[in-house]
mmCIF file of C-alpha atoms in Angstrom:
data_model
loop_
_atom_site.group_PDB
_atom_site.id
_atom_site.type_symbol
_atom_site.label_atom_id
_atom_site.label_comp_id
_atom_site.label_asym_id
_atom_site.label_seq_id
_atom_site.Cartn_x
_atom_site.Cartn_y
_atom_site.Cartn_z
ATOM 1 C CA MET D 299 0.020 -0.004 -0.046
ATOM 2 C CA THR D 300 1.592 3.434 -1.050
ATOM 3 C CA ASP D 301 1.870 6.015 1.595
ATOM 4 C CA SER D 302 -0.769 8.090 -0.301
ATOM 5 C CA ASN D 303 -3.284 5.410 -0.156
ATOM 6 C CA PHE D 304 -2.674 4.836 3.377
ATOM 7 C CA ARG D 305 -3.533 8.148 4.373
ATOM 8 C CA LEU D 306 -6.386 8.354 2.382
ATOM 9 C CA LEU D 307 -7.478 5.086 3.885
ATOM 10 C CA GLY D 308 -7.023 6.778 7.496
ATOM 11 C CA LEU D 309 -9.434 9.781 6.430
ATOM 12 C CA GLN D 310 -11.924 7.115 5.292
ATOM 13 C CA ARG D 311 -11.902 5.866 8.568
ATOM 14 C CA LEU D 312 -12.095 9.300 10.218
ATOM 15 C CA VAL D 313 -15.486 9.707 8.380
ATOM 16 C CA SER D 314 -16.915 6.433 9.478
ATOM 17 C CA GLU D 315 -16.049 6.984 12.968
ATOM 18 C CA HIS D 316 -17.012 10.780 13.590
ATOM 19 C CA GLY D 317 -19.768 11.050 10.828
ATOM 20 C CA LEU D 318 -21.067 14.568 9.570
ATOM 21 C CA ASP D 319 -18.736 16.741 11.571
ATOM 22 C CA VAL D 320 -15.581 15.743 9.748
ATOM 23 C CA GLN D 321 -16.909 15.270 6.218
ATOM 24 C CA ALA D 322 -15.697 18.832 4.775
ATOM 25 C CA THR D 323 -12.636 18.764 6.492
ATOM 26 C CA VAL D 324 -11.740 15.299 5.314
ATOM 27 C CA LEU D 325 -12.553 15.874 1.812
ATOM 28 C CA ARG D 326 -10.348 19.097 1.765
ATOM 29 C CA VAL D 327 -7.553 17.277 3.479
ATOM 30 C CA ALA D 328 -7.980 14.296 0.931
ATOM 31 C CA THR D 329 -8.113 16.691 -1.975
ATOM 32 C CA ASP D 330 -4.917 18.456 -0.842
ATOM 33 C CA LEU D 331 -3.061 15.136 -0.382
ATOM 34 C CA PHE D 332 -4.026 14.018 -3.909
ATOM 35 C CA CYS D 333 -3.194 17.182 -5.371
ATOM 36 C CA GLN D 334 0.006 17.356 -3.854
ATOM 37 C CA SER D 335 1.293 13.857 -5.086
ATOM 38 C CA ARG D 336 3.180 14.214 -8.607
ATOM 39 C CA THR D 337 2.396 10.702 -9.419
ATOM 40 C CA HIS D 338 -0.893 8.578 -8.584
ATOM 41 C CA ALA D 339 -0.895 4.822 -8.495
ATOM 42 C CA PRO D 340 -4.179 3.258 -9.790
ATOM 43 C CA ALA D 341 -5.066 2.167 -6.375
ATOM 44 C CA ASP D 342 -4.547 5.883 -5.084
ATOM 45 C CA ILE D 343 -6.987 7.038 -7.807
ATOM 46 C CA ALA D 344 -9.634 4.395 -6.968
ATOM 47 C CA ARG D 345 -9.426 5.262 -3.313
ATOM 48 C CA TYR D 346 -9.412 9.174 -3.594
ATOM 49 C CA THR D 347 -12.491 8.528 -6.436
ATOM 50 C CA ASP D 348 -14.449 6.586 -3.786
ATOM 51 C CA LEU D 349 -13.971 8.947 -0.955
ATOM 52 C CA ALA D 350 -14.695 12.310 -3.057
ATOM 53 C CA LEU D 351 -18.076 10.871 -4.741
ATOM 54 C CA ALA D 352 -19.208 9.509 -1.152
ATOM 55 C CA LEU D 353 -18.482 13.088 0.299
ATOM 56 C CA LEU D 354 -19.568 15.430 -2.397
ATOM 57 C CA ASP D 355 -23.022 14.934 -1.824
ATOM 58 C CA GLN D 356 -22.648 15.456 1.878
ATOM 59 C CA VAL D 357 -20.505 18.812 2.107
ATOM 60 C CA ASP D 358 -21.318 22.403 1.557
ATOM 61 C CA ALA D 359 -20.925 24.351 -1.679
ATOM 62 C CA ALA D 360 -17.948 26.183 -0.249
ATOM 63 C CA THR D 361 -16.105 22.826 0.118
ATOM 64 C CA ARG D 362 -17.221 21.435 -3.048
ATOM 65 C CA ASN D 363 -16.098 24.744 -4.552
ATOM 66 C CA ALA D 364 -12.749 24.340 -3.147
ATOM 67 C CA VAL D 365 -12.424 20.534 -4.405
ATOM 68 C CA ALA D 366 -13.352 21.817 -7.947
ATOM 69 C CA ASP D 367 -10.632 24.617 -7.948
ATOM 70 C CA LYS D 368 -7.839 22.252 -6.945
ATOM 71 C CA LEU D 369 -8.978 19.631 -9.014
ATOM 72 C CA SER D 370 -9.691 21.558 -12.204
ATOM 73 C CA ARG D 371 -6.018 22.777 -12.359
ATOM 74 C CA LEU D 372 -4.796 19.007 -12.157
ATOM 75 C CA PRO D 373 -3.831 17.345 -15.467
ATOM 76 C CA ASN D 374 -4.767 13.751 -14.263
ATOM 77 C CA ALA D 375 -7.522 14.580 -12.101
ATOM 78 C CA PRO D 376 -10.087 11.304 -11.833
ATOM 79 C CA GLU D 377 -12.736 11.297 -14.471
ATOM 80 C CA LYS D 378 -15.638 10.304 -12.116
ATOM 81 C CA VAL D 379 -14.737 13.124 -9.968
ATOM 82 C CA LEU D 380 -14.752 15.682 -12.670
ATOM 83 C CA LYS D 381 -18.009 14.659 -13.814
ATOM 84 C CA ARG D 382 -19.556 14.903 -10.675
ATOM 85 C CA LEU D 383 -18.352 18.253 -10.269
ATOM 86 C CA LEU D 384 -19.349 19.446 -13.761
ATOM 87 C CA ASP D 385 -22.696 18.109 -12.911
ATOM 88 C CA ASP D 386 -22.986 20.177 -9.442
ATOM 89 C CA ASN D 387 -25.798 22.701 -9.232
ATOM 90 C CA ASP D 388 -23.687 25.464 -7.956
ATOM 91 C CA ILE D 389 -22.358 27.169 -11.040
ATOM 92 C CA ALA D 390 -19.085 28.219 -9.125
ATOM 93 C CA VAL D 391 -18.305 24.510 -8.832
ATOM 94 C CA SER D 392 -18.991 23.538 -12.681
ATOM 95 C CA SER D 393 -17.483 26.807 -13.625
ATOM 96 C CA ALA D 394 -14.025 26.095 -11.938
ATOM 97 C CA VAL D 395 -13.522 22.828 -14.065
ATOM 98 C CA LEU D 396 -15.263 24.427 -17.245
ATOM 99 C CA ALA D 397 -12.746 27.252 -17.162
ATOM 100 C CA HIS D 398 -9.537 25.508 -16.011
ATOM 101 C CA SER D 399 -9.576 21.785 -16.421
ATOM 102 C CA PRO D 400 -6.961 20.545 -19.287
ATOM 103 C CA ALA D 401 -9.057 17.056 -19.107
ATOM 104 C CA LEU D 402 -12.015 18.742 -21.049
ATOM 105 C CA LYS D 403 -12.065 17.646 -25.001
ATOM 106 C CA LEU D 404 -12.152 21.398 -26.359
ATOM 107 C CA GLU D 405 -13.461 20.176 -29.736
ATOM 108 C CA ASN D 406 -16.792 19.204 -28.077
ATOM 109 C CA LEU D 407 -17.385 22.760 -26.581
ATOM 110 C CA THR D 408 -19.242 24.470 -29.340
ATOM 111 C CA ALA D 409 -21.844 21.452 -28.907
ATOM 112 C CA PHE D 410 -21.892 21.994 -25.352
ATOM 113 C CA LEU D 411 -22.191 25.689 -25.661
ATOM 114 C CA ALA D 412 -25.583 25.372 -27.872
ATOM 115 C CA GLN D 413 -26.852 23.807 -24.840
ATOM 116 C CA CYS D 414 -25.742 25.286 -21.680
ATOM 117 C CA GLY D 415 -26.554 28.611 -19.731
ATOM 118 C CA ALA D 416 -24.716 31.760 -19.348
ATOM 119 C CA GLY D 417 -22.981 30.821 -16.678
ATOM 120 C CA GLU D 418 -21.162 27.889 -18.035
ATOM 121 C CA ALA D 419 -20.639 29.616 -21.351
ATOM 122 C CA ALA D 420 -19.004 32.563 -19.419
ATOM 123 C CA ALA D 421 -16.729 29.861 -17.668
ATOM 124 C CA VAL D 422 -15.665 28.500 -21.035
ATOM 125 C CA ALA D 423 -14.896 32.114 -22.258
ATOM 126 C CA ARG D 424 -12.240 32.297 -19.497
ATOM 127 C CA ARG D 425 -10.113 29.329 -20.608
ATOM 128 C CA THR D 426 -6.920 30.374 -22.304
ATOM 129 C CA ASP D 427 -6.907 27.095 -24.779
ATOM 130 C CA ILE D 428 -10.288 27.495 -26.831
ATOM 131 C CA ASP D 429 -9.838 27.312 -30.427
ATOM 132 C CA ALA D 430 -11.027 30.217 -33.063
ATOM 133 C CA ASP D 431 -14.525 28.437 -33.725
ATOM 134 C CA THR D 432 -15.337 28.366 -29.974
ATOM 135 C CA VAL D 433 -14.068 31.956 -29.445
ATOM 136 C CA ARG D 434 -16.678 32.843 -32.546
ATOM 137 C CA THR D 435 -19.477 31.073 -30.990
ATOM 138 C CA LEU D 436 -18.861 32.538 -27.775
ATOM 139 C CA THR D 437 -18.934 36.354 -29.333
ATOM 140 C CA GLY D 438 -22.236 35.636 -30.587
ATOM 141 C CA HIS D 439 -23.612 34.737 -27.182
ATOM 142 C CA ALA D 440 -26.426 36.952 -25.983
ATOM 143 C CA SER D 441 -25.363 37.372 -22.354
ATOM 144 C CA ILE D 442 -23.093 40.126 -21.329
ATOM 145 C CA LEU D 443 -21.788 37.737 -18.828
ATOM 146 C CA VAL D 444 -20.223 35.864 -21.697
ATOM 147 C CA THR D 445 -18.933 38.932 -23.349
ATOM 148 C CA GLU D 446 -17.194 40.411 -20.084
ATOM 149 C CA ALA D 447 -15.418 36.962 -19.797
ATOM 150 C CA LEU D 448 -13.708 37.166 -23.199
ATOM 151 C CA LEU D 449 -12.895 40.570 -22.947
ATOM 152 C CA GLU D 450 -11.379 39.866 -19.609
ATOM 153 C CA ASN D 451 -9.312 37.030 -21.292
ATOM 154 C CA HIS D 452 -6.242 38.761 -22.412
ATOM 155 C CA ALA D 453 -5.041 35.376 -23.837
ATOM 156 C CA LEU D 454 -7.557 35.264 -26.794
ATOM 157 C CA SER D 455 -7.305 36.923 -30.364
ATOM 158 C CA PHE D 456 -10.238 37.693 -32.297
ATOM 159 C CA ASP D 457 -10.799 37.651 -35.997
ATOM 160 C CA ALA D 458 -12.284 40.338 -37.951
ATOM 161 C CA SER D 459 -15.816 39.418 -37.796
ATOM 162 C CA SER D 460 -15.451 38.509 -33.896
ATOM 163 C CA ALA D 461 -13.689 42.155 -33.036
ATOM 164 C CA ALA D 462 -16.622 43.929 -35.133
ATOM 165 C CA LEU D 463 -19.054 42.090 -33.022
ATOM 166 C CA LEU D 464 -17.560 42.627 -29.634
ATOM 167 C CA ILE D 465 -17.099 46.380 -30.759
ATOM 168 C CA ALA D 466 -20.674 46.815 -31.559
ATOM 169 C CA ARG D 467 -21.851 44.933 -28.421
ATOM 170 C CA ALA D 468 -19.676 47.571 -26.334
ATOM 171 C CA ALA D 469 -21.266 50.222 -28.058
ATOM 172 C CA LYS D 470 -24.575 49.392 -26.958
ATOM 173 C CA GLU D 471 -23.495 48.288 -23.372
ATOM 174 C CA PRO D 472 -21.480 51.062 -21.617
ATOM 175 C CA SER D 473 -19.854 48.858 -18.901
ATOM 176 C CA LEU D 474 -18.155 47.195 -21.592
ATOM 177 C CA THR D 475 -16.288 50.057 -23.093
ATOM 178 C CA LYS D 476 -13.124 50.040 -19.913
ATOM 179 C CA ILE D 477 -12.847 46.415 -20.284
ATOM 180 C CA ILE D 478 -12.494 46.382 -24.257
ATOM 181 C CA PHE D 479 -9.954 49.341 -24.236
ATOM 182 C CA GLY D 480 -7.678 47.239 -22.091
ATOM 183 C CA HIS D 481 -7.734 44.060 -24.395
ATOM 184 C CA PRO D 482 -4.482 43.580 -26.480
ATOM 185 C CA GLY D 483 -6.629 41.701 -29.085
ATOM 186 C CA PHE D 484 -7.731 44.500 -30.879
ATOM 187 C CA HIS D 485 -6.231 47.386 -33.574
ATOM 188 C CA ALA D 486 -6.754 50.649 -32.161
ATOM 189 C CA ALA D 487 -8.568 51.739 -35.393
ATOM 190 C CA ASP D 488 -11.058 49.029 -34.807
ATOM 191 C CA PHE D 489 -12.035 51.307 -31.806
ATOM 192 C CA ALA D 490 -13.538 54.099 -33.951
ATOM 193 C CA PRO D 491 -17.128 53.297 -33.170
ATOM 194 C CA LEU D 492 -16.543 53.970 -29.539
ATOM 195 C CA TYR D 493 -14.624 57.099 -30.000
ATOM 196 C CA PRO D 494 -17.040 59.135 -27.904
ATOM 197 C CA ARG D 495 -16.556 57.127 -24.797
ATOM 198 C CA ALA D 496 -12.769 56.497 -25.401
ATOM 199 C CA PRO D 497 -10.199 57.868 -22.995
ATOM 200 C CA ASP D 498 -7.970 60.759 -24.577
ATOM 201 C CA ALA D 499 -5.198 58.718 -25.120
ATOM 202 C CA VAL D 500 -7.247 55.751 -26.994
ATOM 203 C CA ARG D 501 -8.841 58.712 -28.941
ATOM 204 C CA THR D 502 -5.190 59.773 -30.265
ATOM 205 C CA ASP D 503 -4.633 56.153 -31.034
ATOM 206 C CA ILE D 504 -7.658 55.687 -33.070
ATOM 207 C CA ARG D 505 -6.783 58.913 -34.973
ATOM 208 C CA LEU D 506 -3.318 57.818 -35.428
ATOM 209 C CA ALA D 507 -4.084 54.209 -36.513
ATOM 210 C CA LEU D 508 -6.841 55.292 -39.071
ATOM 211 C CA ALA D 509 -4.279 57.903 -40.563
ATOM 212 C CA GLU D 510 -1.950 54.716 -41.056
ATOM 213 C CA ARG D 511 -4.471 52.428 -42.354
ATOM 214 C CA ALA D 512 -5.328 52.167 -46.145
ATOM 215 C CA PRO D 513 -8.516 54.676 -46.655
ATOM 216 C CA ARG D 514 -11.919 53.113 -47.343
ATOM 217 C CA VAL D 515 -13.497 53.583 -50.563
ATOM 218 C CA MET D 516 -16.523 56.375 -49.321
ATOM 219 C CA PRO D 517 -19.118 58.140 -51.452
ATOM 220 C CA PRO D 518 -18.091 61.876 -52.042
ATOM 221 C CA VAL D 519 -19.692 64.354 -49.934
ATOM 222 C CA LEU D 520 -22.929 65.641 -51.398
ATOM 223 C CA PHE D 521 -22.341 69.269 -52.596
ATOM 224 C CA GLU D 522 -26.236 70.242 -52.057
ATOM 225 C CA ALA D 523 -25.933 69.322 -48.503
ATOM 226 C CA VAL D 524 -22.914 71.220 -47.864
ATOM 227 C CA SER D 525 -24.672 74.264 -49.239
ATOM 228 C CA ALA D 526 -27.725 73.641 -46.789
ATOM 229 C CA LEU D 527 -25.095 73.041 -43.976
ATOM 230 C CA ASN D 528 -23.386 76.557 -44.561
ATOM 231 C CA GLU D 529 -26.896 78.346 -44.400
ATOM 232 C CA ALA D 530 -27.636 76.183 -41.123
ATOM 233 C CA VAL D 531 -24.312 76.964 -39.626
ATOM 234 C CA THR D 532 -24.865 80.755 -40.387
ATOM 235 C CA ALA D 533 -28.266 80.482 -38.733
ATOM 236 C CA LEU D 534 -26.999 78.521 -35.848
ATOM 237 C CA ASP D 535 -29.642 76.126 -36.192
ATOM 238 C CA ARG D 536 -28.730 72.705 -34.426
ATOM 239 C CA GLU D 537 -31.626 70.622 -35.950
ATOM 240 C CA ARG D 538 -30.943 72.046 -39.654
ATOM 241 C CA ILE D 539 -27.075 71.333 -39.095
ATOM 242 C CA ALA D 540 -27.876 67.778 -37.881
ATOM 243 C CA ALA D 541 -29.934 67.052 -40.985
ATOM 244 C CA ALA D 542 -27.362 68.640 -43.202
ATOM 245 C CA LEU D 543 -24.689 66.420 -41.841
ATOM 246 C CA VAL D 544 -26.476 63.439 -42.267
ATOM 247 C CA LYS D 545 -27.004 64.047 -45.672
ATOM 248 C CA ALA D 546 -23.697 65.160 -46.645
ATOM 249 C CA LEU D 547 -22.019 62.635 -45.032
ATOM 250 C CA ARG D 548 -24.324 59.741 -45.600
ATOM 251 C CA LEU D 549 -25.007 59.164 -42.095
ATOM 252 C CA ASP D 550 -27.264 56.951 -40.470
ATOM 253 C CA PRO D 551 -29.873 59.298 -39.143
ATOM 254 C CA ALA D 552 -30.677 57.678 -35.786
ATOM 255 C CA GLY D 553 -26.849 57.986 -34.812
ATOM 256 C CA ILE D 554 -26.334 61.939 -35.210
ATOM 257 C CA GLY D 555 -27.071 62.199 -31.635
ATOM 258 C CA ARG D 556 -23.742 60.277 -30.783
ATOM 259 C CA VAL D 557 -22.091 62.890 -32.906
ATOM 260 C CA LEU D 558 -23.534 66.240 -31.435
ATOM 261 C CA GLU D 559 -23.676 64.851 -27.993
ATOM 262 C CA ASP D 560 -20.070 63.945 -27.713
ATOM 263 C CA GLU D 561 -18.868 65.226 -24.510
ATOM 264 C CA THR D 562 -15.658 66.246 -25.641
ATOM 265 C CA GLY D 563 -16.902 68.097 -28.587
ATOM 266 C CA GLU D 564 -14.192 66.016 -30.815
ATOM 267 C CA VAL D 565 -16.797 63.914 -33.116
ATOM 268 C CA PHE D 566 -19.047 67.165 -33.895
ATOM 269 C CA VAL D 567 -15.703 69.133 -34.889
ATOM 270 C CA MET D 568 -14.734 66.316 -37.010
ATOM 271 C CA ALA D 569 -18.135 66.095 -38.738
ATOM 272 C CA LEU D 570 -18.035 69.541 -39.683
ATOM 273 C CA ALA D 571 -14.366 69.457 -40.810
ATOM 274 C CA ALA D 572 -15.584 66.204 -43.002
ATOM 275 C CA ALA D 573 -18.190 68.210 -44.558
ATOM 276 C CA GLY D 574 -15.666 71.180 -45.356
ATOM 277 C CA ILE D 575 -16.653 73.957 -42.472
ATOM 278 C CA LYS D 576 -13.552 75.864 -41.754
ATOM 279 C CA ARG D 577 -11.939 75.764 -38.406
ATOM 280 C CA PRO D 578 -13.120 79.272 -37.304
ATOM 281 C CA LEU D 579 -16.917 78.470 -38.049
ATOM 282 C CA ALA D 580 -16.337 74.954 -36.333
ATOM 283 C CA ILE D 581 -14.952 76.388 -33.102
ATOM 284 C CA ASN D 582 -17.882 79.096 -33.059
ATOM 285 C CA LEU D 583 -20.332 76.334 -33.509
ATOM 286 C CA LEU D 584 -18.855 74.594 -30.442
ATOM 287 C CA LEU D 585 -18.991 77.622 -28.496
ATOM 288 C CA VAL D 586 -22.748 77.796 -28.972
ATOM 289 C CA LEU D 587 -24.388 74.580 -29.829
ATOM 290 C CA ALA D 588 -21.943 71.912 -28.149
ATOM 291 C CA PRO D 589 -22.724 70.147 -24.796
ATOM 292 C CA LYS D 590 -22.286 72.167 -21.905
ATOM 293 C CA SER D 591 -19.274 70.126 -20.947
ATOM 294 C CA VAL D 592 -17.489 71.550 -24.001
ATOM 295 C CA ARG D 593 -18.907 75.327 -24.005
ATOM 296 C CA LEU D 594 -17.746 75.609 -20.588
ATOM 297 C CA SER D 595 -14.416 74.215 -21.055
ATOM 298 C CA VAL D 596 -11.692 76.520 -22.377
ATOM 299 C CA GLU D 597 -9.363 73.332 -22.444
ATOM 300 C CA ARG D 598 -11.966 71.202 -24.573
ATOM 301 C CA ILE D 599 -12.654 73.952 -27.045
ATOM 302 C CA PHE D 600 -8.656 74.522 -27.555
ATOM 303 C CA ALA D 601 -8.466 70.474 -28.087
ATOM 304 C CA ALA D 602 -11.350 70.355 -30.547
ATOM 305 C CA ALA D 603 -9.792 73.256 -32.399
ATOM 306 C CA ASP D 604 -6.440 71.198 -32.665
ATOM 307 C CA ILE D 605 -8.596 68.028 -33.668
ATOM 308 C CA HIS D 606 -9.736 70.156 -36.526
ATOM 309 C CA GLU D 607 -6.541 71.331 -37.541
ATOM 310 C CA THR D 608 -4.459 68.036 -37.455
ATOM 311 C CA THR D 609 -6.977 65.359 -38.718
ATOM 312 C CA SER D 610 -7.354 64.846 -42.189
ATOM 313 C CA ARG D 611 -10.918 65.050 -43.592
ATOM 314 C CA ARG D 612 -10.609 61.491 -44.537
ATOM 315 C CA VAL D 613 -9.838 60.294 -40.973
ATOM 316 C CA ALA D 614 -12.463 62.605 -39.392
ATOM 317 C CA ARG D 615 -15.108 61.069 -41.730
ATOM 318 C CA GLU D 616 -14.147 57.755 -41.084
ATOM 319 C CA ILE D 617 -14.600 58.286 -37.368
ATOM 320 C CA VAL D 618 -17.610 60.101 -37.643
ATOM 321 C CA SER D 619 -19.225 57.355 -39.874
ATOM 322 C CA ALA D 620 -18.109 54.938 -37.342
ATOM 323 C CA VAL D 621 -19.959 56.574 -34.544
ATOM 324 C CA ALA D 622 -23.023 57.414 -36.208
ATOM 325 C CA GLY D 623 -23.313 54.451 -38.199
ATOM 326 C CA GLU D 624 -23.692 54.625 -42.224
ATOM 327 C CA ARG D 625 -27.032 55.024 -44.153
ATOM 328 C CA ARG D 626 -27.851 51.813 -45.814
ATOM 329 C CA THR D 627 -27.453 51.646 -49.446
ATOM 330 C CA GLY D 628 -31.072 51.766 -51.189
ATOM 331 C CA THR D 629 -32.959 52.938 -48.077
ATOM 332 C CA GLN D 630 -34.786 56.174 -47.899
ATOM 333 C CA ALA D 631 -34.169 56.714 -44.231
ATOM 334 C CA SER D 632 -35.339 60.331 -43.290
ATOM 335 C CA PHE D 633 -33.799 62.452 -40.962
ATOM 336 C CA GLU D 634 -35.018 62.183 -37.256
ATOM 337 C CA PRO D 635 -33.937 64.516 -34.698
ATOM 338 C CA PHE D 636 -31.335 63.497 -32.520
ATOM 339 C CA MET D 637 -33.417 63.996 -29.041
ATOM 340 C CA HIS D 638 -36.517 62.054 -30.881
ATOM 341 C CA PRO D 639 -37.524 59.529 -27.862
ATOM 342 C CA SER D 640 -37.799 56.722 -30.341
ATOM 343 C CA GLY D 641 -35.132 53.355 -30.293
ATOM 344 C CA THR D 642 -33.943 51.624 -27.570
ATOM 345 C CA PRO D 643 -32.158 53.257 -24.605
ATOM 346 C CA MET D 644 -28.938 52.127 -23.663
ATOM 347 C CA ARG D 645 -28.858 49.735 -20.697
ATOM 348 C CA SER D 646 -26.785 51.072 -17.553
ATOM 349 C CA GLY D 647 -23.688 49.039 -16.897
ATOM 350 C CA ALA D 648 -24.840 49.163 -13.234
ATOM 351 C CA ALA D 649 -27.535 46.703 -13.852
ATOM 352 C CA ARG D 650 -25.299 43.444 -13.271
ATOM 353 C CA ARG D 651 -26.914 40.401 -12.581
ATOM 354 C CA ALA D 652 -26.484 37.960 -9.821
ATOM 355 C CA LEU D 653 -24.715 34.637 -11.288
ATOM 356 C CA THR D 654 -27.095 32.009 -10.548
ATOM 357 C CA LYS D 655 -27.192 28.435 -12.004
ATOM 358 C CA PRO D 656 -28.747 28.592 -15.437
ATOM 359 C CA GLN D 657 -30.504 26.215 -17.300
ATOM 360 C CA GLN D 658 -28.769 22.561 -17.172
ATOM 361 C CA ALA D 659 -27.084 21.642 -20.092
ATOM 362 C CA THR D 660 -28.541 18.130 -21.525
ATOM 363 C CA ARG D 661 -24.676 16.801 -21.354
ATOM 364 C CA ARG D 662 -21.388 18.018 -20.208
ATOM 365 C CA PRO D 663 -18.270 18.327 -22.256
ATOM 366 C CA ASP D 664 -16.469 15.081 -22.756
ATOM 367 C CA ILE D 665 -13.135 14.215 -20.881
ATOM 368 C CA ILE D 666 -10.144 13.753 -22.892
ATOM 369 C CA GLY D 667 -9.638 10.009 -23.992
ATOM 370 C CA LYS D 668 -13.175 8.715 -22.628
ATOM 371 C CA ALA D 669 -16.328 8.244 -24.198
#
């Protein structure tokens, strides 16, 4: 009998003699002993498996979670115990195995993700070894919990379609912006749709990255709309300016509010620059029509003036189009005032959900080398 097997046998006897009072302690100690051993004889594995399976249904969630956390990082953790932990009703227990265990067959995770709940999917999104197909599947998940887990996982990289989907999601979920700006898997130019929420340093990176990137092919600015814009500028008519910018730059009418209401004034001044409005007129408009945060800030006014001066019209238009969205080809969308009450309001990032056990998947992920 190995030393490890002898110790496990002693722990089994302790449970038999003292009953419920020592079950949690015995399971924790037995798990520690098992994980500390570099090699495990078949008898040791069988003894630990029998002991763990007998106690897991009797101990509290905190103990089961501690066991799952230790075994999930062990390459040769007993298959039967892992399966029991994957089936646990406490999301923290099953998630530990899903997030970390090297014993899971990763090629089967896409099928599992089609059936599991948001908690399990978020756990898979925390893995550092998932493949591109699994990442794409997780990117399209409806739950913000899964998106947060992906963006907090700096080991992952995203292809163009996944990156665009995540950025579009962040544009609708304010709570995601701080997380996404910190992820190394994006190119700064990709963040253009998030420009109004970006810190100053990220805004600078976006402009520089777009300047270095090959220019997009965009339709010409409409001359008649620029003429209408000049008239609206002279009249200091905010709604007419918005309508003219929509037409001149072929923007989505529903997104013009994001341009005019940018708290730094930079997107507004870039829209004016892209439409050909000269710097003095653009700065005058900021002083009169920009949000209060801009009008009352000398620093913001000068910063916006610098943006107008140093940003090419091409880069300015690309940023404005990314922020507002582009009018779809072939549609006859009419201008909608930017304060119009229609549309779906953005959900506050403060409305975070409690992590509860979601629907149980009809099957667990497979274990490596097992049927």
